[in-house]
PDB file of C-alpha atoms in Angstrom:
ATOM      1  CA  MET A   9      -9.283 -10.745 -17.891  1.00 42.00           C
ATOM      2  CA  SER A  10      -6.876  -8.546 -16.043  1.00 47.00           C
ATOM      3  CA  LYS A  11      -3.867  -9.493 -14.576  1.00 52.00           C
ATOM      4  CA  PHE A  12      -5.135  -8.641 -11.128  1.00 49.00           C
ATOM      5  CA  GLU A  13      -7.922 -11.290 -11.677  1.00 54.00           C
ATOM      6  CA  ASP A  14      -5.773 -13.809 -12.915  1.00 61.00           C
ATOM      7  CA  TRP A  15      -3.407 -13.389 -10.284  1.00 61.00           C
ATOM      8  CA  ASN A  16      -6.102 -13.811  -7.650  1.00 63.00           C
ATOM      9  CA  LYS A  17      -7.350 -17.116  -9.022  1.00 73.00           C
ATOM     10  CA  HIS A  18      -4.050 -18.914  -9.116  1.00 79.00           C
ATOM     11  CA  PHE A  19      -2.682 -17.847  -5.570  1.00 87.00           C
ATOM     12  CA  LEU A  20      -3.627 -18.301  -1.998  1.00 90.00           C
ATOM     13  CA  VAL A  21      -2.410 -15.719   0.550  1.00 91.00           C
ATOM     14  CA  ILE A  22      -1.227 -17.426   3.685  1.00 95.00           C
ATOM     15  CA  GLY A  23       0.709 -14.346   5.254  1.00 95.00           C
ATOM     16  CA  LYS A  24       1.869 -10.891   5.273  1.00 95.00           C
ATOM     17  CA  VAL A  25       5.604  -9.882   5.668  1.00 96.00           C
ATOM     18  CA  ILE A  26       6.059  -7.718   8.710  1.00 96.00           C
ATOM     19  CA  ALA A  27       9.730  -6.642   8.612  1.00 95.00           C
ATOM     20  CA  ALA A  28      13.123  -8.284   8.027  1.00 96.00           C
ATOM     21  CA  HIS A  29      14.232 -10.194  11.249  1.00 95.00           C
ATOM     22  CA  GLY A  30      17.903 -10.504  12.402  1.00 92.00           C
ATOM     23  CA  LEU A  31      21.210 -10.205  10.306  1.00 93.00           C
ATOM     24  CA  ARG A  32      20.628 -13.238   8.002  1.00 92.00           C
ATOM     25  CA  GLY A  33      17.919 -12.243   5.449  1.00 92.00           C
ATOM     26  CA  GLU A  34      15.045 -13.644   7.726  1.00 96.00           C
ATOM     27  CA  ILE A  35      11.595 -12.291   7.342  1.00 97.00           C
ATOM     28  CA  LYS A  36       9.090 -11.996   9.987  1.00 97.00           C
ATOM     29  CA  VAL A  37       5.531 -13.093   8.796  1.00 97.00           C
ATOM     30  CA  LEU A  38       1.996 -12.730  10.022  1.00 97.00           C
ATOM     31  CA  SER A  39       0.223 -15.841   9.514  1.00 96.00           C
ATOM     32  CA  LEU A  40      -3.227 -15.320   7.890  1.00 95.00           C
ATOM     33  CA  THR A  41      -3.900 -19.187   7.487  1.00 92.00           C
ATOM     34  CA  ASP A  42      -5.991 -21.171   9.978  1.00 90.00           C
ATOM     35  CA  PHE A  43      -3.062 -23.979   9.963  1.00 89.00           C
ATOM     36  CA  PRO A  44       0.141 -21.990  10.591  1.00 88.00           C
ATOM     37  CA  GLU A  45       1.807 -25.426  10.687  1.00 89.00           C
ATOM     38  CA  ARG A  46       1.412 -25.388   6.864  1.00 90.00           C
ATOM     39  CA  PHE A  47       4.676 -23.231   6.837  1.00 94.00           C
ATOM     40  CA  LEU A  48       6.753 -26.160   8.164  1.00 93.00           C
ATOM     41  CA  ASN A  49       6.155 -28.162   5.015  1.00 93.00           C
ATOM     42  CA  LEU A  50       6.595 -25.393   2.259  1.00 94.00           C
ATOM     43  CA  LYS A  51       9.481 -25.773  -0.007  1.00 97.00           C
ATOM     44  CA  LYS A  52       8.890 -22.491  -2.253  1.00 97.00           C
ATOM     45  CA  VAL A  53       6.638 -19.481  -1.695  1.00 97.00           C
ATOM     46  CA  PHE A  54       5.292 -16.496  -4.035  1.00 95.00           C
ATOM     47  CA  VAL A  55       5.628 -13.106  -2.633  1.00 94.00           C
ATOM     48  CA  VAL A  56       3.912 -10.201  -4.327  1.00 90.00           C
ATOM     49  CA  PRO A  57       3.304  -6.497  -3.243  1.00 86.00           C
ATOM     50  CA  THR A  58      -0.186  -5.089  -2.342  1.00 76.00           C
ATOM     51  CA  LEU A  59      -1.988  -4.800  -5.575  1.00 65.00           C
ATOM     52  CA  THR A  60      -4.792  -2.791  -7.101  1.00 59.00           C
ATOM     53  CA  GLN A  61      -6.863  -3.285 -10.180  1.00 58.00           C
ATOM     54  CA  GLU A  62      -4.696  -1.192 -12.004  1.00 62.00           C
ATOM     55  CA  SER A  63      -1.474  -2.636 -11.090  1.00 66.00           C
ATOM     56  CA  GLU A  64       0.784  -5.091 -12.593  1.00 69.00           C
ATOM     57  CA  PRO A  65       1.625  -8.133 -10.150  1.00 68.00           C
ATOM     58  CA  GLU A  66       5.470  -8.668  -9.819  1.00 81.00           C
ATOM     59  CA  ILE A  67       5.258 -12.099  -8.538  1.00 86.00           C
ATOM     60  CA  LEU A  68       8.491 -13.282  -6.725  1.00 93.00           C
ATOM     61  CA  SER A  69       9.304 -16.965  -5.758  1.00 96.00           C
ATOM     62  CA  PHE A  70      11.657 -17.842  -3.035  1.00 97.00           C
ATOM     63  CA  HIS A  71      12.830 -21.307  -1.876  1.00 98.00           C
ATOM     64  CA  ILE A  72      12.552 -21.915   1.831  1.00 97.00           C
ATOM     65  CA  LYS A  73      15.669 -22.612   3.730  1.00 97.00           C
ATOM     66  CA  GLY A  74      14.211 -22.522   7.258  1.00 96.00           C
ATOM     67  CA  VAL A  75      11.076 -22.105   9.271  1.00 97.00           C
ATOM     68  CA  ARG A  76      10.729 -21.008  12.963  1.00 95.00           C
ATOM     69  CA  HIS A  77       7.350 -20.361  15.009  1.00 94.00           C
ATOM     70  CA  GLN A  78       7.480 -17.530  17.398  1.00 92.00           C
ATOM     71  CA  PRO A  79       4.338 -16.765  19.592  1.00 89.00           C
ATOM     72  CA  LYS A  80       2.593 -14.170  17.011  1.00 91.00           C
ATOM     73  CA  TYR A  81       4.709 -14.509  13.877  1.00 95.00           C
ATOM     74  CA  ILE A  82       6.548 -17.159  11.692  1.00 97.00           C
ATOM     75  CA  ILE A  83      10.307 -16.513  10.765  1.00 97.00           C
ATOM     76  CA  LEU A  84      11.120 -17.520   7.090  1.00 97.00           C
ATOM     77  CA  GLN A  85      14.534 -17.889   5.832  1.00 97.00           C
ATOM     78  CA  PHE A  86      14.925 -18.006   2.003  1.00 97.00           C
ATOM     79  CA  LYS A  87      17.677 -19.665   0.026  1.00 97.00           C
ATOM     80  CA  GLU A  88      18.119 -16.793  -2.094  1.00 97.00           C
ATOM     81  CA  PHE A  89      18.580 -14.187   0.925  1.00 96.00           C
ATOM     82  CA  GLN A  90      22.033 -13.987   2.631  1.00 95.00           C
ATOM     83  CA  ASN A  91      21.702 -10.665   4.526  1.00 95.00           C
ATOM     84  CA  ARG A  92      18.838  -8.440   6.043  1.00 95.00           C
ATOM     85  CA  ASN A  93      19.140  -5.695   3.066  1.00 95.00           C
ATOM     86  CA  GLN A  94      17.685  -8.495   0.780  1.00 94.00           C
ATOM     87  CA  ALA A  95      14.989  -9.157   3.281  1.00 94.00           C
ATOM     88  CA  ASP A  96      13.911  -5.325   3.807  1.00 93.00           C
ATOM     89  CA  GLU A  97      13.386  -5.473  -0.188  1.00 91.00           C
ATOM     90  CA  ILE A  98      10.067  -7.416   0.325  1.00 92.00           C
ATOM     91  CA  GLY A  99       8.715  -5.619   3.639  1.00 87.00           C
ATOM     92  CA  LYS A 100       5.031  -5.556   3.474  1.00 87.00           C
ATOM     93  CA  TYR A 101       4.467  -8.076   0.753  1.00 92.00           C
ATOM     94  CA  TRP A 102       2.029 -10.867   0.519  1.00 92.00           C
ATOM     95  CA  VAL A 103       3.169 -14.454   0.940  1.00 95.00           C
ATOM     96  CA  CYS A 104       1.528 -16.857  -1.274  1.00 94.00           C
ATOM     97  CA  VAL A 105       1.245 -20.740  -2.414  1.00 92.00           C
TER      98      VAL A 105
END
């Protein structure tokens, strides 16, 4: 079994990082779940880049510090991020549980 198939079995994609938001290291996430309120109860998420069959998954985990709902997006703040530069590093990644 490839690492791509293994990754795909263990994680559920719930959002896509759109961009960094503000100066405190928050990220803007497009919710891909039918239940966006699920973000409110999360303590930890996994973030991965877009994968192909040939790529090695780089799975990162982050602890949720704060969640805010906006009309079209979810704003997440991670305990591990203190500034916008850190948030910029995971732009266009997938948010998974």
